């Protein structure tokens, strides 16, 4: 991984940890991570919406340089969208990164490529950075359809963006068959797809955007496999689900370089 792409390790808490548990988790994490870690790795946590204000207050008052993330948002600024959260509401809470198009949103809640594209754009409009997720099902992988699926998802997600915007965003490759299953993609397979994604970004937005965009791998990342995954030339970080709920494990992933 070129030095100019600082790795980003993100903890996607999904629908776990209430705001009390969030504070307790971050309180442990801050003692496990040191100044040196933040110098070489960017770290973000993505709690449920109901925790974000509490997490913001905690991280800012304790001066912990962990970025605040969200797991989703709507694309409109406001309006009659019962149950949705608007990007400017997140920006107001100093949210830096928003996960967009996670496979659980696509598969369980029927989010489409078009909606994902609108969300990515809206996140940029409000000064935040999208983490655009893509990835194939087991069936698609076994049928050799994964490259086509991922190309389509990436295309729909970045189509309307400028090359400059793409250079600053994050793309997360998360094979669905590896999420929450304990079955991680091999480092070679993960690298192969992340390299493919970078090549597609080059085709769509030029070499500079492709060289700068950070590509995370996600799917059963844990302390035991983080270093090998992070050692791949086109993997610039990790989107961590289950292992992010355990501060000891998550800290070891952030400190992958010490393994
Ligand atoms: P996992 O989840 O680490 O539990 O596999 C990753 C994700 O869904 O972002």
mmCIF file of C-alpha atoms and ligand atoms in Angstrom, residues 12 14 102 104 174 178-181 218-221 239-243, ligand 1:
data_model
loop_
_atom_site.group_PDB
_atom_site.id
_atom_site.type_symbol
_atom_site.label_atom_id
_atom_site.label_comp_id
_atom_site.label_asym_id
_atom_site.label_seq_id
_atom_site.Cartn_x
_atom_site.Cartn_y
_atom_site.Cartn_z
ATOM 1 C CA UNK A 12 -19.228 -1.110 12.149
ATOM 2 C CA UNK A 14 -24.392 -2.598 13.368
ATOM 3 C CA UNK A 102 -23.772 -2.050 3.144
ATOM 4 C CA UNK A 104 -27.226 -5.835 4.861
ATOM 5 C CA UNK A 174 -17.122 -6.979 1.497
ATOM 6 C CA UNK A 178 -17.512 -13.640 4.455
ATOM 7 C CA UNK A 179 -19.644 -11.288 6.586
ATOM 8 C CA UNK A 180 -20.305 -12.581 10.079
ATOM 9 C CA UNK A 181 -19.504 -16.114 8.986
ATOM 10 C CA UNK A 218 -14.486 -6.346 5.179
ATOM 11 C CA UNK A 219 -15.786 -9.765 6.155
ATOM 12 C CA UNK A 220 -14.696 -11.604 9.319
ATOM 13 C CA UNK A 221 -11.638 -9.417 9.860
ATOM 14 C CA UNK A 239 -14.405 -2.549 7.774
ATOM 15 C CA UNK A 240 -14.829 -4.628 10.891
ATOM 16 C CA UNK A 241 -18.165 -5.901 12.214
ATOM 17 C CA UNK A 242 -18.257 -8.488 14.999
ATOM 18 C CA UNK A 243 -14.646 -8.002 16.113
HETATM 19 P P1 LIG B 1 -17.997 -8.940 10.153
HETATM 20 O O1 LIG B 1 -18.844 -7.772 9.448
HETATM 21 O O2 LIG B 1 -16.637 -8.373 10.469
HETATM 22 O O3 LIG B 1 -18.774 -9.299 11.376
HETATM 23 O O4 LIG B 1 -17.904 -10.059 9.169
HETATM 24 C C1 LIG B 1 -18.251 -6.896 8.535
HETATM 25 C C2 LIG B 1 -19.270 -5.924 8.010
HETATM 26 O O5 LIG B 1 -20.410 -6.329 7.745
HETATM 27 O O6 LIG B 1 -18.982 -4.715 7.843
#
